[in-house]
Coordinates of C-alpha atoms in Angstrom, one line a residue:
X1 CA 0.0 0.0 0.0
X2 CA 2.6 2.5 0.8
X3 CA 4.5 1.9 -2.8
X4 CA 1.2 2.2 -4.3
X5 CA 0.4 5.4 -2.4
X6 CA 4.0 7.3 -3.3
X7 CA 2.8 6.4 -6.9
X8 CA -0.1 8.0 -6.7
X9 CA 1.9 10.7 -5.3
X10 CA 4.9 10.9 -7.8
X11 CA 2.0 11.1 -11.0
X12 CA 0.0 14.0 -9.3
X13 CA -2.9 11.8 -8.5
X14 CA -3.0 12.9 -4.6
X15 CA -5.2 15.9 -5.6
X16 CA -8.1 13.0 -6.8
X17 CA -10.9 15.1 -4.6
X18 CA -10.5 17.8 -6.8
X19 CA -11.0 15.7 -9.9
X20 CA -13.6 13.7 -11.9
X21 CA -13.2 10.4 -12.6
X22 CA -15.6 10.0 -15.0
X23 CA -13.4 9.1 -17.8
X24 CA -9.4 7.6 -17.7
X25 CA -9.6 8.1 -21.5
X26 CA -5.7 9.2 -22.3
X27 CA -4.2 7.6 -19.1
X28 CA -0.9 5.1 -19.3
X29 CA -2.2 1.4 -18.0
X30 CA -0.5 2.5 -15.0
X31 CA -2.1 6.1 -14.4
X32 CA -5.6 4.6 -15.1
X33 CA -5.3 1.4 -12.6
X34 CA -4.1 3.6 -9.6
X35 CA -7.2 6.1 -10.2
X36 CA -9.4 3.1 -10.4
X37 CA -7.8 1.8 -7.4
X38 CA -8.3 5.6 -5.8
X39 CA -11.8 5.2 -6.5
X40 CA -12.6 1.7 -5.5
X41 CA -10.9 2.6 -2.3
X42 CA -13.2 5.1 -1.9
X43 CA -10.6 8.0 -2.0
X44 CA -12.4 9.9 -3.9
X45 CA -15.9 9.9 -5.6
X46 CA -16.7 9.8 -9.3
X47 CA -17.9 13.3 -9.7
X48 CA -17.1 15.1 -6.2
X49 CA -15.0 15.2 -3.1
X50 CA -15.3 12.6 -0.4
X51 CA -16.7 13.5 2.3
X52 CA -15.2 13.5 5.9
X53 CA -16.4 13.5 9.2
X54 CA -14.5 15.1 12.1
X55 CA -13.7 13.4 15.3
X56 CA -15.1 14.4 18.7
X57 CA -12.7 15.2 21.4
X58 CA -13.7 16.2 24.9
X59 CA -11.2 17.3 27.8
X60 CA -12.4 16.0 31.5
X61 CA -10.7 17.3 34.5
X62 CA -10.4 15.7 37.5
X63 CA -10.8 17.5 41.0
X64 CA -7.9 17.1 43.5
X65 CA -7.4 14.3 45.7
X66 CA -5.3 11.8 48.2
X67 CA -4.1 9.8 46.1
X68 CA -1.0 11.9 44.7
X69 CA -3.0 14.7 43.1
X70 CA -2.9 16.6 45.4
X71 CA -3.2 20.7 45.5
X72 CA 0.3 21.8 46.7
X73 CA 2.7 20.2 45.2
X74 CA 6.0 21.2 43.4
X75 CA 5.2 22.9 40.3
X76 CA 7.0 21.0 36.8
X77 CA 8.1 23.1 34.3
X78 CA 4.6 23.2 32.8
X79 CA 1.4 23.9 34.6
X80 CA -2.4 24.1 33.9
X81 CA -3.0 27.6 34.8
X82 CA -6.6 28.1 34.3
X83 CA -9.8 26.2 32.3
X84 CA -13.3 26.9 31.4
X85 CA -16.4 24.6 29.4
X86 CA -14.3 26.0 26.0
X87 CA -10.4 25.9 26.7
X88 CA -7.3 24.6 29.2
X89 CA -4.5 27.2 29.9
X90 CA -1.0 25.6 30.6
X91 CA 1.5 27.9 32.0
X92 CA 5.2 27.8 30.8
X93 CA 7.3 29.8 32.6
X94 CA 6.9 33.0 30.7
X95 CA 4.1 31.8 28.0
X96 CA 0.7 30.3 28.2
X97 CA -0.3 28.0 25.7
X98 CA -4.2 27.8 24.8
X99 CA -5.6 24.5 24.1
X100 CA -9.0 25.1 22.3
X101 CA -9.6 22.0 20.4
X102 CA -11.9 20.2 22.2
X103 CA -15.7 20.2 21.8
X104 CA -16.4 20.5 25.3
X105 CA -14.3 21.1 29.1
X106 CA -16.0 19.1 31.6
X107 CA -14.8 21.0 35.2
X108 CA -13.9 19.0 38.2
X109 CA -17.5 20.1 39.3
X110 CA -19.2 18.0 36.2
X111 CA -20.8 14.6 37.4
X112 CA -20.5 11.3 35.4
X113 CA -24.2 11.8 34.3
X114 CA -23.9 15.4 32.9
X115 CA -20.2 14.5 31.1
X116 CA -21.3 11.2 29.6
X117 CA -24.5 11.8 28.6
X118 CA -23.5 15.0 27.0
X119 CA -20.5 13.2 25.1
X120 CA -22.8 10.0 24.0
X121 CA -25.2 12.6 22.8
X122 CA -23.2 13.8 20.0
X123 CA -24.0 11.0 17.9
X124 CA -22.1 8.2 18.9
X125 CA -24.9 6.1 19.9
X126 CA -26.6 6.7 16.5
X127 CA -24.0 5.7 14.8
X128 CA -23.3 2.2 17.0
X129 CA -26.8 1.8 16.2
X130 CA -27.2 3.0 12.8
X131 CA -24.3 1.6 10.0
X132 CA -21.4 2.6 11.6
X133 CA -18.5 1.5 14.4
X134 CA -17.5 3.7 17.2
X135 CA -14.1 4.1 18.6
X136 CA -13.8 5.9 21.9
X137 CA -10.2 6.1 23.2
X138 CA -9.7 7.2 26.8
X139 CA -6.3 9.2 27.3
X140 CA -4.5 10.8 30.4
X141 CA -1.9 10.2 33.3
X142 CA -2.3 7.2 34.9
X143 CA -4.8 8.3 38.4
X144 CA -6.8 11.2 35.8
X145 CA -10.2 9.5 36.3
X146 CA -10.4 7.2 32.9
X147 CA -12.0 4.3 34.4
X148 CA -14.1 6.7 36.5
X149 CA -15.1 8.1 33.2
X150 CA -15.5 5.1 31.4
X151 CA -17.4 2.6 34.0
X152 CA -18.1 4.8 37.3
X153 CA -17.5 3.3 40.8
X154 CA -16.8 -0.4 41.2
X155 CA -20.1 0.0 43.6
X156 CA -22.5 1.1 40.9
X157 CA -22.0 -0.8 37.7
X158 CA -24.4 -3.4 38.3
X159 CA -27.1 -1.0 40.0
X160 CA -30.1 0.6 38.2
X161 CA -31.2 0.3 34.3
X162 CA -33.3 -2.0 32.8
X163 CA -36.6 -0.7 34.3
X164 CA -35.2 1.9 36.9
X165 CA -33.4 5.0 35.6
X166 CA -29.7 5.0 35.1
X167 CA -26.9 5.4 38.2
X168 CA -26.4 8.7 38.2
X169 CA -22.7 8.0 38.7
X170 CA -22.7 5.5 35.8
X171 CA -19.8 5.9 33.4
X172 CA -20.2 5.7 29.9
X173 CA -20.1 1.6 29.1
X174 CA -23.3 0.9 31.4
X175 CA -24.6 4.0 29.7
X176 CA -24.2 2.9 26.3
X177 CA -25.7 -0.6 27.5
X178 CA -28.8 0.5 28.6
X179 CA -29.5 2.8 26.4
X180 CA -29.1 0.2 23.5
X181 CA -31.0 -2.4 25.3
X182 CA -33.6 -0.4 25.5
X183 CA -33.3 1.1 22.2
X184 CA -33.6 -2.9 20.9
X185 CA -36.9 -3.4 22.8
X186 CA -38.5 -0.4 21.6
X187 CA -37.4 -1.1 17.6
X188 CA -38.9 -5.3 18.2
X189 CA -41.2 -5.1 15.5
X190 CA -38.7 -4.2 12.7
X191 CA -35.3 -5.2 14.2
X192 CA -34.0 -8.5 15.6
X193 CA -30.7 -7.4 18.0
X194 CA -28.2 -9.0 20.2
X195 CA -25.2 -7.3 22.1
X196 CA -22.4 -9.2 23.1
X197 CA -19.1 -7.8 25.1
X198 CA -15.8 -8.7 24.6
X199 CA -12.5 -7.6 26.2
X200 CA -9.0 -7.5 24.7
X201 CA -5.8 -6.4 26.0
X202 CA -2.4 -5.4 24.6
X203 CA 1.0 -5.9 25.8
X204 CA 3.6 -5.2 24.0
X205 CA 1.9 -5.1 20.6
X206 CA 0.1 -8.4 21.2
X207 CA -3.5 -8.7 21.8
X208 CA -4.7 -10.7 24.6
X209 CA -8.3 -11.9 25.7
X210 CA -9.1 -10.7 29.1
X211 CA -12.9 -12.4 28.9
X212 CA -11.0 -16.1 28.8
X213 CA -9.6 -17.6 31.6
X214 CA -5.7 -17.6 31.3
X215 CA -5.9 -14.4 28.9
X216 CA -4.9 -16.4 25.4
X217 CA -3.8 -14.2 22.7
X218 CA -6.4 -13.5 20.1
X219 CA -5.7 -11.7 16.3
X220 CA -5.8 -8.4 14.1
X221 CA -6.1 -9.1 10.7
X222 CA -4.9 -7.1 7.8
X223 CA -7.6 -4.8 8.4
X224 CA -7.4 -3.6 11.7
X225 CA -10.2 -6.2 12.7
X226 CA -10.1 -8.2 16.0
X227 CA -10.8 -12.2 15.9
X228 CA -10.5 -14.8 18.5
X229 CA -12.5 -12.9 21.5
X230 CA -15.3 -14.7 23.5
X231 CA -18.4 -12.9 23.2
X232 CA -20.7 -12.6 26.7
X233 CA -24.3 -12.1 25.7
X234 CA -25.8 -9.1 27.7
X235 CA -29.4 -8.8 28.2
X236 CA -29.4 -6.4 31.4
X237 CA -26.8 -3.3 32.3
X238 CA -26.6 -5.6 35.2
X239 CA -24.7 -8.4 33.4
X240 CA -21.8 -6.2 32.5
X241 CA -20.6 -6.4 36.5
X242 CA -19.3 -10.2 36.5
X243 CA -18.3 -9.5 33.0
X244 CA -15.8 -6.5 34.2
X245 CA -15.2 -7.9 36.8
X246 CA -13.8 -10.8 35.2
X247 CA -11.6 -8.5 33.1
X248 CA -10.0 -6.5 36.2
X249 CA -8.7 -9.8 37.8
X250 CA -7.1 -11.0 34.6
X251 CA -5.4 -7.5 33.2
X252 CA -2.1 -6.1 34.3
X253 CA -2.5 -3.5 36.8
X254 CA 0.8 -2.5 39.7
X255 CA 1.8 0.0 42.1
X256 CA 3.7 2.3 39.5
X257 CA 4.6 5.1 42.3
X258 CA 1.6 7.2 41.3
X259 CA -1.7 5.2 41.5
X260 CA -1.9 1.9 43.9
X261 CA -3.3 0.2 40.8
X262 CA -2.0 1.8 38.0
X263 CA -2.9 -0.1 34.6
X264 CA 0.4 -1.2 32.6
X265 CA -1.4 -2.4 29.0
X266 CA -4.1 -1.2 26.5
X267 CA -7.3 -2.4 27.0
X268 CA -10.2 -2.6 24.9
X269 CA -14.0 -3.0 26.3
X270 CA -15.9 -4.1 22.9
X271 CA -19.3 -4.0 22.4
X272 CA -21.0 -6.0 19.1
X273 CA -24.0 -5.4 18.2
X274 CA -25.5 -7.9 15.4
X275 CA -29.1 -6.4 14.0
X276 CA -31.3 -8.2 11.1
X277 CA -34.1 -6.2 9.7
X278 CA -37.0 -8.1 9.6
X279 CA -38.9 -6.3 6.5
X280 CA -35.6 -6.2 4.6
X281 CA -33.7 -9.3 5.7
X282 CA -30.6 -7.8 5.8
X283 CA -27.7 -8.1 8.6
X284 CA -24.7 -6.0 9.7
X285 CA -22.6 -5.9 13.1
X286 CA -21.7 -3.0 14.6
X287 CA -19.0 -2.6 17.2
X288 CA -18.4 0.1 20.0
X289 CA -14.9 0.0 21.4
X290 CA -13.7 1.6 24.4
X291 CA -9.9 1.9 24.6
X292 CA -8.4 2.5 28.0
X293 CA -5.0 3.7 26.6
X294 CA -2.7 2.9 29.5
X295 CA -0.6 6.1 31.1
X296 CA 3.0 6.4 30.7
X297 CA 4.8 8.7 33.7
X298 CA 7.9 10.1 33.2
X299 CA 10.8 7.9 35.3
X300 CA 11.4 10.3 37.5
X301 CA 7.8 9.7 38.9
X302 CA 8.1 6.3 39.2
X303 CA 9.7 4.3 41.5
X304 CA 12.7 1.4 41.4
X305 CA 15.9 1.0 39.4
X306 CA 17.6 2.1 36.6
X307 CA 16.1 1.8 33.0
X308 CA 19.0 -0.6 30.9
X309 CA 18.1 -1.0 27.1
X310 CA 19.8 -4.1 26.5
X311 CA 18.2 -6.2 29.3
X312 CA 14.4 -4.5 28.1
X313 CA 15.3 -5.7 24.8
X314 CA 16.0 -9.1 25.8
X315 CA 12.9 -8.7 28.2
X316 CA 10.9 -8.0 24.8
X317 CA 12.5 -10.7 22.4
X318 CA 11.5 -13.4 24.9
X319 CA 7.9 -12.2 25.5
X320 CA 7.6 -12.2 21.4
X321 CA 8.6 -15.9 21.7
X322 CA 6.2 -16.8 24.4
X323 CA 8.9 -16.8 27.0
X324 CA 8.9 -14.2 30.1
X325 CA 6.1 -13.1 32.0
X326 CA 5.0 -9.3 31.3
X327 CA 4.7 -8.7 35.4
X328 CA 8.1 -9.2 36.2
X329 CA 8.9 -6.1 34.2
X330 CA 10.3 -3.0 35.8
X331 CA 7.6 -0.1 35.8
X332 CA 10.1 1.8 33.9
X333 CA 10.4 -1.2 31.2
X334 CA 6.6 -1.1 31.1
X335 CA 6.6 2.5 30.9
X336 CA 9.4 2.8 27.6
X337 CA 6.7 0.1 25.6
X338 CA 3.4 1.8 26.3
X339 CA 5.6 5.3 25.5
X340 CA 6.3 3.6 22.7
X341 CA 3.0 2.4 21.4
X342 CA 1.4 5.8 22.0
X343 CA 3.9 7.8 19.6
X344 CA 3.1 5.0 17.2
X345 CA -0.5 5.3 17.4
X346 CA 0.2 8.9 17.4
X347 CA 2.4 9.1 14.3
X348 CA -0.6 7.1 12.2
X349 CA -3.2 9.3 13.7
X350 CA -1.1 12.2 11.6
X351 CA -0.7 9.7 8.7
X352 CA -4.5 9.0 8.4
X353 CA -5.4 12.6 9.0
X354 CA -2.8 14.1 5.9
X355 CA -4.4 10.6 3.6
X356 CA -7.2 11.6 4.2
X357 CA -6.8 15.9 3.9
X358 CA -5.7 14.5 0.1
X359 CA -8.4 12.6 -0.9
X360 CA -6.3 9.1 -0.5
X361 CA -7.3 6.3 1.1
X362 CA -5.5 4.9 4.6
X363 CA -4.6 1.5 5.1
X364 CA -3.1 0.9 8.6
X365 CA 0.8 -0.6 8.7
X366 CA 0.8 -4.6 8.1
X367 CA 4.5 -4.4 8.4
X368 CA 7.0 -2.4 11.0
X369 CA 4.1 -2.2 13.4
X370 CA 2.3 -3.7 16.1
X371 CA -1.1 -5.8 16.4
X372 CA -1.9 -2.7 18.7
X373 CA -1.2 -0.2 16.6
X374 CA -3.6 -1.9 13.6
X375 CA -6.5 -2.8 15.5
X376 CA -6.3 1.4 17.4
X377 CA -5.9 3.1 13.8
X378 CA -8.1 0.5 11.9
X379 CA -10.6 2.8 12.7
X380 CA -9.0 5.2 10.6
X381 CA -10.9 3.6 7.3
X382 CA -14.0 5.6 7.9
X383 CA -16.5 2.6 9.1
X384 CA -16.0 4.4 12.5
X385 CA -17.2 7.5 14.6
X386 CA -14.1 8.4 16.4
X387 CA -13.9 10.4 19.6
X388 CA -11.5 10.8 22.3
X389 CA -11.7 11.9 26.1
X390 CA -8.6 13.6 27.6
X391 CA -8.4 13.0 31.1
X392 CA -6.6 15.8 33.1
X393 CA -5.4 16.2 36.7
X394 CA -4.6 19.7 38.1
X395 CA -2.0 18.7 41.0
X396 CA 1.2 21.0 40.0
X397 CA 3.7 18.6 40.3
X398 CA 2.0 16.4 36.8
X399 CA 2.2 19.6 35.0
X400 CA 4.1 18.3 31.7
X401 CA 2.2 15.0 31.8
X402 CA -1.1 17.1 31.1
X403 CA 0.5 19.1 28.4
X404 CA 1.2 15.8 26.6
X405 CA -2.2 14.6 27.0
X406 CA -3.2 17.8 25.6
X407 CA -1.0 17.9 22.9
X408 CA -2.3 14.1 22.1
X409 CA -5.8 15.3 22.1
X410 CA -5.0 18.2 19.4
X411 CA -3.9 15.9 17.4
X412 CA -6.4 13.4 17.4
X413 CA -9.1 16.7 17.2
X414 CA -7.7 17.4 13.6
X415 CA -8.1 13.8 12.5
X416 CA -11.2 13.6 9.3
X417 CA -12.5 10.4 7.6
X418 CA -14.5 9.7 4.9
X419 CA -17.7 8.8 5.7
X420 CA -18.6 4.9 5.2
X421 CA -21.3 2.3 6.5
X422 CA -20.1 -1.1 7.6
X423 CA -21.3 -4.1 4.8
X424 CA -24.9 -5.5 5.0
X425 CA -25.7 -8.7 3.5
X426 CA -29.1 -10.4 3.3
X427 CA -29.5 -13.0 6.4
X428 CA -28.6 -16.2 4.0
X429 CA -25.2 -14.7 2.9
X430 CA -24.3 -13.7 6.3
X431 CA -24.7 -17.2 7.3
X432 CA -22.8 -18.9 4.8
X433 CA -20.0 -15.5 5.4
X434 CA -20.0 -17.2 9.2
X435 CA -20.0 -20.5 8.0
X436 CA -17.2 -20.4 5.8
X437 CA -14.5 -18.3 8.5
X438 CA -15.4 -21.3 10.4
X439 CA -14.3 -23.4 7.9
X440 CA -11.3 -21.9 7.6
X441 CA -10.5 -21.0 11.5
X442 CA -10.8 -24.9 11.8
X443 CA -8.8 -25.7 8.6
X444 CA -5.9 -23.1 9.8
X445 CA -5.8 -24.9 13.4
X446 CA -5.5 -28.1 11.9
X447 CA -2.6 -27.5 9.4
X448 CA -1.0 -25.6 12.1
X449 CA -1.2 -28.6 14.7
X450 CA -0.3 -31.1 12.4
X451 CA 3.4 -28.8 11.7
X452 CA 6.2 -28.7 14.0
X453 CA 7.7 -25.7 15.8
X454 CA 11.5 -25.1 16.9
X455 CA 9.9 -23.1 19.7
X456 CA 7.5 -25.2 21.7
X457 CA 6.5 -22.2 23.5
X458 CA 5.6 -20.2 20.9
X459 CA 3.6 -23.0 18.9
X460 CA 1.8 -23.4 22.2
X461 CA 0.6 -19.8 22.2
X462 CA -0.3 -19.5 18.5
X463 CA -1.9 -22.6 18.1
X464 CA -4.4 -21.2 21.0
X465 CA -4.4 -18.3 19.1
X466 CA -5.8 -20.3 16.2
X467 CA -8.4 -22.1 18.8
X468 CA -9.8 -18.7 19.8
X469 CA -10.0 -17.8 16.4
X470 CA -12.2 -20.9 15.6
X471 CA -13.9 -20.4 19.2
X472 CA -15.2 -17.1 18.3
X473 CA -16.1 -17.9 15.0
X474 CA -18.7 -21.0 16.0
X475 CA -20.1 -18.4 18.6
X476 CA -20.5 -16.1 15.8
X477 CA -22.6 -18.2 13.8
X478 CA -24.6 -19.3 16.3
X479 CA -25.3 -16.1 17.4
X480 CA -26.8 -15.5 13.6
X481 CA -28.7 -18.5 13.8
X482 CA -30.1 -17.8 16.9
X483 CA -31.1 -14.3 15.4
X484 CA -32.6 -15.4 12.2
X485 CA -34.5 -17.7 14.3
X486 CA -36.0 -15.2 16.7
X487 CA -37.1 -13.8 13.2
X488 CA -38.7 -16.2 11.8

C-alpha cells in the first residue's frame, strides 16, 4: 500500500478530490489502474469530493485528591494555569499555551451523568446503532479519572437500568448498555438485535483476551479487525458487572509510584452489536470500542531502578517468543513500551489525518508495526465514529504529563474520515459469510497442529491463538442462527 500510495503521489494523483473520474480516457495502464484503485478505495468519488467527518474530542478534569494529586505540590516546568467549558491554559514559565480543540471542558464540578450523557449525545450512539462502528479512546496520566469516566465506581455498575433509571454515577459503558438495550426493545417489530461484550488487552503489541480464563492471545487481521475474543451475551446493564469484573482480575495493573493500581497495557472493552431487519432481511454488526489507553509517567515519577536498554530488549525478544512473563517487568520497562505504542498510534493518527486531507485512502501498517497499533488506527478507514476523552489532573507537580495529554488530544481533534457504512448482507449470505470463517479458522488450526515448531512455547501460544479464532467464530454463527430464528 505505501508503494502504491508514493505512486499515486509521484503522477500528481494525490489531488483526486479535486478531480472527476468519469473518464481515464488518455491515461498510461498504470495512471488509469491507480485512479481506479483511488476510487474503489473510496478515496475519492466519481464526480465530487469525499466527504469527511470530524472526530469528537472532549477534555475532563479531575478535581484534587489523596491519592497523589494533590493541590500543593512542586510545580513542573509546565502547569495548567486556568480552564473553562471551552479551553485549558497551561503555563510555561513565561508563555501560556491555549488548548482550544476540544468540543467540550467538563470541570472537576461536572458529574459522570452530565459528562457522559453530553458526550454520547453527540451522535455516537446513533451511529453504533445506525451503520457505523464507534471508537472511543480514553487518554491521560495514569490516576486522571479514565475508568471513573469510562465505568463509574466499582459500587454502581451493576445498580439501576433496565426498568429503573440509570446510576447517576454510571460511566459511559453501562450508559451505552442501557441505552441500547432499551433502544432494541422499543425497535422489536422491525429489528431482531443482540449485544455481546468482549474484552482484549495489549502488551507489548500483542492482543490478549481478558474475557477467557488464562488471557490467550487472540488476532488483528490485515484490516485492523479483532478475531478470536469470547463474546458474553448481555441482556441487562446488570450483566456487564461479572463481566468486568472478570476482566479486572485478569489485566495487568501495579503499584507504579503514582496510583496503587495503575494499569500497565491497553485495553479494549468491545461491544457488538449484530441487527437483522425483519422487513428487509438484511444483517450487519456493529462494534463500539472503548480503549483504555494505559498512562505512561515520566521515570522520574516512578519508583525502582535504573532503566537498561539491553536487558528490556531481551525482556521483549523473549515475550515475542512466548517466554517471560510481562509482570516481572520493571515499571520503567513497562513504561518505555506503552511510551512507545502511544507515539506509534500517534504518528498514524497524523498519517491518516494528511491521507485523508488528500483525498487518499489509509490502510493501517501490516509491516514495522504492532497488532496494537492496527486494530487502534483501523478505525481510521471511515467505518467508525471516532472520539476521544482527555483525562486531566490539576495537581502542580503532573504539569508536563497534562501538556502531553493535551497535545495528544489536538492531534487526534484534527483527525477527518470519509464517511462509510459497515457491509450488510441479506440474512442467507451472512450465514454462509459465518460458515465459511469457520471453515477456515478450523482448517488453519488443523494445518498448524499437524506442523512442528522449533519453539514449543511459541507453537503453544499461536496454536491457542488459532483455537480462539475458531472459538469465536462458532459463537458467531450461532449467534446469527439464533437471530434469524428469533425472526422467523
Amino acid at each position: 500500500p505505501d508503494r502504491h500510495q508514493q505512486r499515486i503521489r509521484d503522477r500528481g494523483l494525490e489531488s483526486c478530490p479535486g478531480r472527476v473520474f468519469a473518464s481515464l480516457d488518455g491515461m498510461s495502464s498504470i495512471d488509469k489502474k491507480l485512479g481506479e484503485m483511488a476510487v474503489a478505495a473510496g478515496a475519492v468519488k466519481k464526480g465530487g469530493k469525499q466527504e469527511l467527518m470530524g472526530s469528537k474530542v472532549f477534555v475532563r478534569i479531575r478535581p484534587f485528591g489523596t491519592d497523589g494529586h494533590f493541590k500543593g505540590g512542586a510545580e513542573s516546568d509546565k502547569t495548567i494555569a486556568g480552564f473553562d467549558e471551552r479551553a485549558v491554559k497551561v503555563r510555561d514559565r513565561d508563555t501560556t499555551t491555549t488548548f482550544d480543540f476540544a468540543d467540550r471542558v467538563f470541570l472537576p464540578t461536572d458529574t459522570n451523568s452530565h459528562a457522559c450523557d453530553e458526550m454520547l449525545d453527540n451522535g455516537l450512539l446513533e451511529a453504533f446503532w445506525g451503520n457505523r462502528n464507534v471508537h472511543f479512546f480514553a487518554y491521560g496520566q495514569t490516576g486522571t479519572g479514565k475508568s471513573h469516566t469510562m465505568y463509574g465506581p466499582s459500587g454502581v455498575i451493576g445498580t439501576g437500568g433496565g426498568d429503573s433509571p440509570p446510576h447517576p454515577d454510571w460511566g459511559l459503558m453501562p450508559r451505552v448498555i442501557d441505552r441500547t438495550l432499551k433502544h432494541l426493545e422499543g425497535s422489536k417489530g422491525r429489528l431482531r438485535g443482540a449485544l455481546y461484550a468482549s474484552a482484549v488487552e495489549f502488551i507489548c503489541g500483542f492482543p490478549f483476551d481478558l474475557n477467557t480464563p488464562g488471557a490467550p492471545m487472540c488476532q488483528v487481521n490485515v484490516k485492523g479487525q479483532l478475531r478470536g475474543n469470547k463474546l458474553t451475551r448481555l441482556t441487562s446493564p446488570h450483566d456487564f458487572l461479572p463481566f468486568l469484573k472478570g476482566v479486572w482480575a485478569s489485566r495487568q495493573t501495579r503499584n507504579n509510584g503514582v496510583n496503587l493500581i495503575s494499569s500497565r497495557s491497553h485495553v479494549a472493552i468491545n461491544l457488538t452489536l449484530m441487527l437483522l431487519d425483519t422487513a428487509t432481511n438484511k444483517y450487519k454488526r456493529t462494534f463500539f470500542s472503548l480503549v483504555d489507553l494505559a498512562g505512561a509517567e515520566r521515570d522520574r515519577h516512578t519508583d525502582g531502578e535504573a532503566f537498561d536498554m539491553s536487558v528490556f530488549y531481551v525482556k521483549l525478544m523473549r515475550f515475542a517468543k512466548g517466554d517471560g512473563n510481562y509482570a516481572d517487568w520493571t515499571v520503567k520497562e513497562q513504561n518505555r513500551f506503552i511510551q512507545w505504542d502511544l507515539l506509534a498510534i500517534l504518528q498514524q493518527i497524523n498519517q491518516a489525518t494528511e491521507a485523508h486531507k488528500k483525498g487518499r485512502a489509509y490502510n493501517p501498517p501490516t509491516q514495522v508495526s504492532t497488532d496494537t497499533v492496527n486494530y487502534l488506527l483501523g478505525a481510521c478507514d471511515g467505518q467508525a465514529q471516532i472520539a476521544m476523552c482527555v483525562c486531566l489532573s490539576q495537581a502542580p507537580q503532573y504539569g508536563f504529563e497534562q501538556w502531553e495529554s493535551l497535545v495528544y488530544g489536538s492531534r487526534m481533534a484534527k483527525l477527518r474520515v470519509p464517511i462509510r457504512g459497515v457491509p450488510e448482507a441479506r440474512a442467507s449470505a451472512a450465514l454462509k459469510g459465518a460458515q465459511k470463517e469457520l471453515v477456515d479458522a478450523e482448517a488453519d488450526l488443523k494445518q498448524a497442529l499437524s506442523k512442528g515448531a522449533a519453539n514449543a512455547q511459541m507453537n503453544q501460544r499461536y496454536n491457542r491463538m488459532r483455537q480462539q479464532r475458531a472459538f469465536e467464530a462458532r459463537q458467531v454463527l450461532e449467534a446469527l442462527r439464533e437471530l434469524c430464528a428469533e425472526a422467523g
